[in-house]
Amino acid sequence: MRASTRIRRKAVVLAAVASLGTGLLAGCADDGKNESPSGDGDAAGKTTITLGLFGTFGFKEAGLYDEYMKLNPDVVIKENVVERNENYYPALVNHLTTNSGLMDIQGVEVGNIAEIVSTQSDKLLDLSKYGKKSDYLEWKWQQATTPDGQTVGLGTDVGPMAICYRKDLFEKAGLPTDREEVAKLWAGDWKKFVDVGRDYQKKAPEGTTFMDSPGGLINAILSSETERFYDSSGKVVYKQNPAVKAAFDLTAEAAEDGLVGNQTQFQPAWDTTIANSKFAAMSCPPWMLGYIKGKSKPEAKGKWDVAQAPKSGNWGGSFLAVPKSGKNTEEAAKLAAWLTAPEQQAKLFKVQGSFPSTPAAYTMPEVTGAKNDMTGDAPIGEIFAEAAKNAPVQVIGPKDQIIQQGLTDNGVILVAQGKSPEEAWENAVKTIDNNLDQ
């Protein structure tokens, strides 16, 4: 699943739209016995493993629970899902703090993993004894690992960043449409990306902008940085980090020059710009393709393509954690490791559009042969795999989402709406610091 600067967002399946909002645990811990997945079967004598999840992880939809139960007939799996992470995560923190009311396995969004690692690791099982570190992307494994080497979560998916673009709008603006040629235009430099936007706007179809939103641009730039809001010691450094200010200033420059739309991502007005083909490019992890499909008109099918971003980054992902308080920790850890193994992650990508965090899956047919209705014959699995491999090992802090949201919704969006970059930066900093102090 993805993470975002606004956790209300929805992600979707590649082939068909499915909700991928956010949410968790609603209810008490299961006693681990005598329940069936639907609650209406006879599971006497079997071990029930419960999962507290948010949104749609896709395990049930991909048939993985049924497959595991066939392999392990003494196990019954039951999931408890809350739609949105803003409802799920506070409940998870509360249950971890009190060490009660927890499921056998709990989902954790990437935006929250740093806080869980730094404040709740003593409540969680070390899963390095169950999952194989070599199976996962190095940076993904590191995100859920404490300084002393305890791994409190096994990675489900990632959101490697690419650029989705409209071939028809690029052509009308006199830009190349071949994905390899397009990627060369901005290779290695986000400033080149913005310059391509200037070239686009010179001949842009009436009423369109180069990119969808200032939030999408700054998020893409910052996702490709190793250090953003925190340093390796855990200190908040976003105001002192030149990479953050440079990303803000470049995005503000693009906004002042009219290269990006003036909408906030994942709001109804932004959805309308997708439906009405009002922009030519956007930052694009795999789950975004499903979102595009869900908001586009039928005639947009096949008009999109995907190119590598100027620099690789990541936008999204989740983890499975196993609380020590569970009555079935051993069985739960085995299930978490199985659900996140390469073979299962490849199946999830095919059904759910969740991109694997396990490189071994990138050579499996479910990934290498992946296609999407919106992008036609584009080898999306190969494109996103390359981005995932090259994404930086990023420092993740406990309040990353607060800072990211402040920079976007209280910062660069204001420039697109007429404020000066200086006013926007001042407002963003004020908002962020007030929220961090709470």
Coordinates of C-alpha atoms in Angstrom, one line a residue:
M1 CA 0.0 0.0 0.0
R2 CA 1.1 3.5 -0.5
A3 CA 1.8 6.2 1.9
S4 CA 1.2 9.8 1.1
T5 CA 1.4 13.3 2.4
R6 CA -2.3 13.0 3.1
I7 CA -3.3 9.7 4.4
R8 CA -6.9 10.0 3.3
R9 CA -5.8 9.2 -0.2
K10 CA -7.0 6.1 -2.1
A11 CA -4.9 3.8 -4.1
V12 CA -6.2 1.2 -6.5
V13 CA -5.7 -2.0 -8.4
L14 CA -3.9 -1.8 -11.7
A15 CA -6.6 -3.7 -13.7
A16 CA -9.7 -2.4 -11.9
V17 CA -10.3 0.3 -9.3
A18 CA -10.3 -0.9 -5.7
S19 CA -10.3 1.1 -2.6
L20 CA -6.9 1.5 -1.0
G21 CA -7.6 4.1 1.6
T22 CA -6.4 3.5 5.1
G23 CA -7.6 2.2 8.5
L24 CA -7.1 -0.6 11.3
L25 CA -8.2 -2.4 14.2
A26 CA -11.7 -2.1 15.4
G27 CA -12.4 -4.4 18.3
C28 CA -10.6 -6.5 20.8
A29 CA -7.9 -9.1 20.5
D30 CA -9.0 -12.6 19.5
D31 CA -8.3 -15.5 21.8
G32 CA -6.7 -17.3 18.9
K33 CA -9.1 -20.3 19.0
N34 CA -12.5 -21.5 17.7
E35 CA -13.3 -18.9 15.0
S36 CA -13.6 -19.3 11.3
P37 CA -12.7 -16.7 8.7
S38 CA -16.4 -15.8 8.3
G39 CA -17.3 -16.5 11.9
D40 CA -19.8 -19.1 10.9
G41 CA -17.7 -22.2 10.6
D42 CA -16.4 -24.9 13.0
A43 CA -12.7 -24.2 13.7
A44 CA -12.6 -26.2 16.9
G45 CA -9.1 -27.3 17.7
K46 CA -7.6 -25.0 15.1
T47 CA -5.4 -21.9 15.7
T48 CA -7.0 -18.7 14.5
I49 CA -4.6 -16.0 13.4
T50 CA -6.1 -12.5 13.3
L51 CA -4.9 -9.6 11.2
G52 CA -5.7 -5.9 11.9
L53 CA -5.3 -4.0 8.6
F54 CA -6.3 -0.8 6.9
G55 CA -7.6 -0.2 3.4
T56 CA -7.1 -3.1 1.0
F57 CA -3.8 -5.0 1.5
G58 CA -5.2 -7.5 -1.0
F59 CA -4.4 -10.8 0.8
K60 CA -8.0 -12.0 0.8
E61 CA -8.7 -10.7 -2.8
A62 CA -5.6 -12.5 -4.1
G63 CA -6.7 -15.8 -2.5
L64 CA -3.6 -15.9 -0.3
Y65 CA -5.5 -16.7 3.0
D66 CA -7.2 -19.7 1.3
E67 CA -3.9 -20.9 -0.1
Y68 CA -2.2 -20.7 3.3
M69 CA -5.0 -22.5 5.0
K70 CA -4.8 -25.3 2.5
L71 CA -1.1 -25.6 3.2
N72 CA -1.7 -25.4 6.9
P73 CA -5.0 -27.1 7.7
D74 CA -4.7 -26.4 11.4
V75 CA -4.7 -22.7 10.9
V76 CA -7.7 -20.4 10.4
I77 CA -7.1 -16.8 9.3
K78 CA -9.4 -13.9 10.0
E79 CA -8.8 -10.2 9.1
N80 CA -10.3 -7.1 10.7
V81 CA -10.2 -4.1 8.4
V82 CA -10.8 -0.4 9.0
E83 CA -11.0 1.7 5.8
R84 CA -8.8 4.7 6.7
N85 CA -5.4 4.9 8.3
E86 CA -6.3 8.1 10.2
N87 CA -8.8 6.0 12.1
Y88 CA -6.6 2.9 12.2
Y89 CA -3.3 4.2 13.3
P90 CA -4.3 6.1 16.5
A91 CA -6.1 3.0 17.7
L92 CA -3.0 0.9 16.9
V93 CA -0.7 3.2 19.0
N94 CA -3.2 3.2 21.8
H95 CA -3.4 -0.6 21.9
L96 CA 0.4 -0.9 21.7
T97 CA 0.8 1.6 24.5
T98 CA -1.5 -0.3 26.7
N99 CA -0.3 -3.7 25.3
S100 CA -3.9 -4.9 24.9
G101 CA -6.6 -5.2 22.3
L102 CA -4.1 -6.2 19.6
M103 CA -4.5 -8.6 16.7
D104 CA -1.9 -11.3 16.0
I105 CA -0.6 -9.4 13.0
Q106 CA -0.9 -5.6 12.6
G107 CA -0.4 -3.6 9.4
V108 CA 1.7 -0.4 9.6
E109 CA 1.9 2.3 6.9
V110 CA 5.3 3.4 5.8
G111 CA 4.6 6.9 7.0
N112 CA 4.1 5.6 10.5
I113 CA 6.9 2.9 10.6
A114 CA 9.6 5.3 12.0
E115 CA 7.4 6.2 15.0
I116 CA 6.6 2.5 15.6
V117 CA 10.3 1.6 15.4
S118 CA 11.4 4.4 17.8
T119 CA 8.6 4.1 20.4
Q120 CA 6.9 0.7 20.2
S121 CA 9.6 -1.8 19.2
D122 CA 9.7 -3.4 22.7
K123 CA 6.0 -4.4 22.1
L124 CA 6.8 -6.2 18.8
L125 CA 8.4 -9.5 17.8
D126 CA 11.8 -9.4 16.1
L127 CA 10.8 -10.7 12.6
S128 CA 14.4 -11.0 11.3
K129 CA 14.2 -14.6 12.6
Y130 CA 11.3 -15.3 10.2
G131 CA 11.7 -13.1 7.1
K132 CA 14.9 -13.3 5.1
K133 CA 16.7 -9.9 4.9
S134 CA 18.1 -10.8 1.5
D135 CA 14.6 -11.2 0.1
Y136 CA 13.8 -7.5 0.5
L137 CA 15.0 -4.2 -0.9
E138 CA 17.7 -3.0 1.4
W139 CA 16.0 0.3 2.1
K140 CA 12.7 -1.4 2.8
W141 CA 14.2 -3.7 5.4
Q142 CA 16.0 -0.8 7.0
Q143 CA 12.8 1.2 7.4
A144 CA 11.5 -1.3 9.9
T145 CA 14.7 -2.1 11.7
T146 CA 15.9 -0.5 15.0
P147 CA 19.5 0.7 15.5
D148 CA 20.3 -2.5 17.5
G149 CA 19.1 -4.7 14.6
Q150 CA 15.6 -5.7 15.6
T151 CA 13.2 -5.8 12.6
V152 CA 9.7 -5.1 13.8
G153 CA 7.9 -5.3 10.4
L154 CA 8.1 -7.2 7.2
G155 CA 7.6 -5.2 4.0
T156 CA 4.5 -5.8 2.0
D157 CA 4.8 -3.4 -0.9
V158 CA 6.6 -0.3 -2.1
G159 CA 5.7 2.7 -4.3
P160 CA 8.6 3.2 -6.7
M161 CA 8.3 6.6 -8.4
A162 CA 8.0 7.1 -12.2
I163 CA 6.4 9.8 -14.4
C164 CA 3.1 9.1 -16.0
Y165 CA 2.4 11.3 -19.0
R166 CA -0.1 11.8 -21.8
K167 CA 1.4 10.9 -25.1
D168 CA -1.3 12.8 -27.0
L169 CA -0.7 16.0 -25.1
F170 CA 3.1 15.7 -25.4
E171 CA 2.8 15.3 -29.2
K172 CA 0.6 18.3 -29.5
A173 CA 3.2 20.3 -27.5
G174 CA 6.0 19.2 -29.8
L175 CA 7.6 16.9 -27.3
P176 CA 8.7 13.3 -28.0
T177 CA 6.4 10.6 -27.0
D178 CA 8.6 7.5 -26.8
R179 CA 9.2 6.7 -23.1
E180 CA 13.0 6.3 -23.6
E181 CA 13.3 9.6 -25.3
V182 CA 11.1 11.3 -22.8
A183 CA 13.2 10.0 -19.9
K184 CA 16.3 11.3 -21.5
L185 CA 14.9 14.8 -21.5
W186 CA 15.1 15.1 -17.8
A187 CA 17.5 12.3 -16.8
G188 CA 19.3 12.9 -13.5
D189 CA 18.0 16.4 -12.7
W190 CA 14.6 17.7 -11.5
K191 CA 15.5 21.1 -12.9
K192 CA 15.6 19.6 -16.4
F193 CA 12.1 18.2 -15.6
V194 CA 10.8 21.7 -14.9
D195 CA 12.5 22.9 -18.1
V196 CA 10.7 20.3 -20.1
G197 CA 7.5 21.8 -18.5
R198 CA 8.5 25.2 -19.9
D199 CA 8.9 23.7 -23.3
Y200 CA 5.5 22.0 -23.0
Q201 CA 3.8 25.2 -22.0
K202 CA 5.1 27.1 -25.1
K203 CA 2.8 25.0 -27.3
A204 CA 0.5 23.4 -24.7
P205 CA -3.0 22.5 -25.7
E206 CA -5.3 25.3 -24.4
G207 CA -6.3 25.0 -20.8
T208 CA -3.6 22.4 -19.9
T209 CA -0.6 22.5 -17.6
F210 CA 2.5 20.4 -17.7
M211 CA 2.0 18.8 -14.4
D212 CA -1.0 18.1 -12.2
S213 CA -0.1 19.9 -8.9
P214 CA 2.6 21.5 -6.9
G215 CA 2.1 18.8 -4.2
G216 CA 2.9 16.1 -6.7
L217 CA 6.1 17.8 -7.9
I218 CA 7.6 18.5 -4.5
N219 CA 6.7 15.0 -3.2
A220 CA 8.5 13.4 -6.2
I221 CA 11.6 15.5 -5.7
L222 CA 11.8 14.9 -1.9
S223 CA 11.1 11.2 -2.4
S224 CA 14.3 10.9 -4.3
E225 CA 16.4 12.4 -1.5
T226 CA 18.3 10.3 1.1
E227 CA 17.8 12.9 3.8
R228 CA 14.8 15.1 4.0
F229 CA 13.1 16.1 7.3
Y230 CA 15.2 14.2 9.8
D231 CA 18.9 13.4 10.0
S232 CA 20.3 10.0 10.9
S233 CA 20.4 10.9 14.6
G234 CA 16.6 11.5 14.6
K235 CA 16.8 15.3 14.7
V236 CA 14.3 17.4 12.8
V237 CA 16.3 19.3 10.1
Y238 CA 13.8 20.2 7.4
K239 CA 14.4 23.9 7.9
Q240 CA 18.2 23.5 7.7
N241 CA 18.3 20.9 5.0
P242 CA 19.2 22.6 1.7
A243 CA 17.6 19.7 -0.3
V244 CA 14.2 20.5 1.2
K245 CA 14.4 24.3 0.5
A246 CA 15.7 23.6 -3.0
A247 CA 12.7 21.3 -3.7
F248 CA 10.4 23.9 -2.3
D249 CA 11.9 26.7 -4.3
L250 CA 11.9 24.6 -7.6
T251 CA 8.3 23.7 -7.1
A252 CA 7.4 27.3 -6.3
E253 CA 9.2 28.4 -9.4
A254 CA 7.2 25.9 -11.5
A255 CA 4.0 27.2 -9.8
E256 CA 4.8 30.8 -10.5
D257 CA 5.5 30.0 -14.1
G258 CA 2.1 28.2 -14.5
L259 CA 3.6 24.8 -15.2
V260 CA 1.5 23.0 -12.5
G261 CA -2.1 23.1 -11.7
N262 CA -3.5 24.9 -8.7
Q263 CA -5.3 21.9 -7.2
T264 CA -4.6 19.8 -4.1
Q265 CA -4.1 16.1 -5.0
F266 CA -6.9 13.6 -4.2
Q267 CA -9.5 16.3 -3.8
P268 CA -12.6 16.3 -6.1
A269 CA -11.4 19.3 -8.1
W270 CA -8.1 17.5 -8.8
D271 CA -10.0 14.4 -9.8
T272 CA -11.8 16.5 -12.4
T273 CA -8.5 17.6 -13.9
I274 CA -7.8 13.9 -14.6
A275 CA -11.2 13.3 -16.1
N276 CA -10.9 16.4 -18.4
S277 CA -7.3 15.8 -19.4
K278 CA -6.1 19.1 -18.0
F279 CA -2.4 18.2 -17.4
A280 CA 0.2 16.2 -19.3
A281 CA 2.4 14.6 -16.5
M282 CA 2.3 13.5 -12.9
S283 CA 4.5 11.7 -10.4
C284 CA 3.4 8.2 -10.5
P285 CA 4.0 5.1 -8.3
P286 CA 2.3 1.9 -9.5
W287 CA -0.9 2.4 -7.5
M288 CA -1.4 5.7 -9.2
L289 CA -2.2 3.9 -12.5
G290 CA -5.3 2.5 -10.9
Y291 CA -6.3 5.9 -9.6
I292 CA -5.9 7.4 -13.1
K293 CA -8.1 4.7 -14.6
G294 CA -10.8 5.2 -12.0
K295 CA -11.0 9.0 -12.6
S296 CA -10.5 9.0 -16.4
K297 CA -13.0 9.0 -19.2
P298 CA -13.0 5.9 -21.5
E299 CA -11.3 7.8 -24.3
A300 CA -8.2 8.2 -22.3
K301 CA -7.5 4.5 -22.4
G302 CA -4.1 3.8 -24.0
K303 CA -3.1 7.5 -24.2
W304 CA -0.9 7.4 -21.1
D305 CA 2.7 6.1 -20.8
V306 CA 5.3 5.7 -18.1
A307 CA 8.9 7.0 -18.1
Q308 CA 11.6 6.9 -15.5
A309 CA 11.7 9.9 -13.2
P310 CA 14.7 12.2 -13.1
K311 CA 15.8 10.4 -9.9
S312 CA 14.3 7.3 -8.3
G313 CA 12.2 7.7 -5.3
N314 CA 9.5 5.9 -3.3
W315 CA 5.9 6.9 -2.5
G316 CA 4.1 4.3 -0.5
G317 CA 4.3 0.9 1.1
S318 CA 3.3 -0.9 4.3
F319 CA 4.5 -3.5 6.7
L320 CA 3.2 -6.4 8.8
A321 CA 4.2 -6.4 12.5
V322 CA 3.5 -9.1 15.2
P323 CA 2.8 -7.9 18.7
K324 CA 4.4 -9.9 21.5
S325 CA 1.2 -9.9 23.4
G326 CA -0.5 -12.3 21.0
K327 CA -1.3 -15.8 21.9
N328 CA -0.1 -17.1 18.6
T329 CA 3.1 -15.2 18.0
E330 CA 5.0 -18.1 16.4
E331 CA 2.2 -18.9 13.9
A332 CA 1.6 -15.2 13.3
A333 CA 5.2 -14.6 12.4
K334 CA 5.3 -17.5 10.0
L335 CA 2.2 -16.2 8.3
A336 CA 3.6 -12.7 8.1
A337 CA 6.8 -14.0 6.5
W338 CA 4.8 -16.2 4.0
L339 CA 2.5 -13.3 3.0
T340 CA 5.4 -11.1 2.3
A341 CA 7.6 -13.7 0.5
P342 CA 8.4 -12.9 -3.2
E343 CA 6.0 -15.5 -4.6
Q344 CA 3.0 -14.0 -2.7
Q345 CA 4.1 -10.4 -3.5
A346 CA 4.1 -11.2 -7.2
K347 CA 0.6 -12.6 -7.0
L348 CA -0.5 -9.5 -5.1
F349 CA 0.9 -7.2 -7.8
K350 CA -1.0 -9.1 -10.5
V351 CA -4.3 -8.9 -8.6
Q352 CA -4.0 -5.8 -6.5
G353 CA -1.4 -3.6 -8.1
S354 CA 0.7 -3.5 -5.0
F355 CA 4.3 -3.4 -6.2
P356 CA 6.6 -6.0 -4.5
S357 CA 9.3 -5.0 -2.0
T358 CA 11.1 -8.2 -2.8
P359 CA 13.5 -8.0 -5.9
A360 CA 13.2 -11.7 -6.6
A361 CA 9.6 -11.0 -7.6
Y362 CA 10.7 -8.7 -10.3
T363 CA 11.8 -11.6 -12.6
M364 CA 8.5 -13.4 -12.1
P365 CA 6.0 -13.4 -15.0
E366 CA 3.3 -11.6 -12.9
V367 CA 5.7 -8.6 -12.9
T368 CA 7.6 -8.9 -16.1
G369 CA 4.4 -9.4 -18.1
A370 CA 2.4 -6.7 -16.3
K371 CA 0.3 -4.4 -18.5
N372 CA -2.2 -1.7 -17.7
D373 CA -5.2 -0.5 -19.7
M374 CA -4.3 3.2 -19.5
T375 CA -0.7 2.6 -20.7
G376 CA -1.2 0.0 -23.3
D377 CA 1.9 -2.1 -24.0
A378 CA 4.2 -0.2 -21.6
P379 CA 6.2 -2.8 -19.6
I380 CA 5.2 -1.2 -16.3
G381 CA 6.6 -4.0 -14.2
E382 CA 10.0 -3.5 -15.6
I383 CA 9.9 0.2 -15.4
F384 CA 8.8 0.3 -11.7
A385 CA 11.3 -2.5 -10.8
E386 CA 14.1 -0.4 -12.1
A387 CA 12.9 2.6 -10.0
A388 CA 12.5 0.4 -6.9
K389 CA 16.1 -0.9 -7.2
N390 CA 17.5 2.6 -7.5
A391 CA 15.5 4.3 -4.7
P392 CA 17.6 5.7 -1.9
V393 CA 17.9 4.3 1.6
Q394 CA 15.9 7.2 3.0
V395 CA 15.9 8.5 6.6
I396 CA 12.3 8.3 7.8
G397 CA 11.2 10.3 10.8
P398 CA 8.1 9.8 13.1
K399 CA 6.5 13.1 11.9
D400 CA 7.3 12.9 8.2
Q401 CA 3.7 13.1 7.2
I402 CA 3.1 16.3 9.2
I403 CA 6.1 18.0 7.6
Q404 CA 5.3 16.8 4.1
Q405 CA 1.7 17.9 4.4
G406 CA 2.8 21.3 5.7
L407 CA 5.1 21.8 2.8
T408 CA 2.4 20.9 0.3
D409 CA -1.0 21.9 1.6
N410 CA 0.2 24.9 3.6
G411 CA 3.1 25.7 1.3
V412 CA 3.7 25.3 -2.4
I413 CA -0.1 25.1 -3.2
L414 CA -0.3 28.7 -2.0
V415 CA 2.1 29.8 -4.7
A416 CA 0.0 28.2 -7.4
Q417 CA -2.9 30.2 -5.9
G418 CA -1.1 33.5 -6.0
K419 CA 1.1 33.8 -2.9
S420 CA 4.8 34.6 -3.1
P421 CA 7.2 31.7 -2.5
E422 CA 8.5 33.6 0.6
E423 CA 5.0 33.9 2.0
A424 CA 4.3 30.3 1.3
W425 CA 7.5 29.0 2.9
E426 CA 6.8 31.1 6.0
N427 CA 3.3 29.8 6.3
A428 CA 4.5 26.2 5.8
V429 CA 7.1 26.5 8.5
K430 CA 4.7 28.1 10.9
T431 CA 2.1 25.4 10.3
I432 CA 4.6 22.5 10.6
D433 CA 6.3 23.8 13.8
N434 CA 2.9 24.4 15.5
N435 CA 1.9 20.8 14.6
L436 CA 5.2 19.3 15.8
D437 CA 4.8 21.1 19.1
Q438 CA 1.5 19.5 19.8

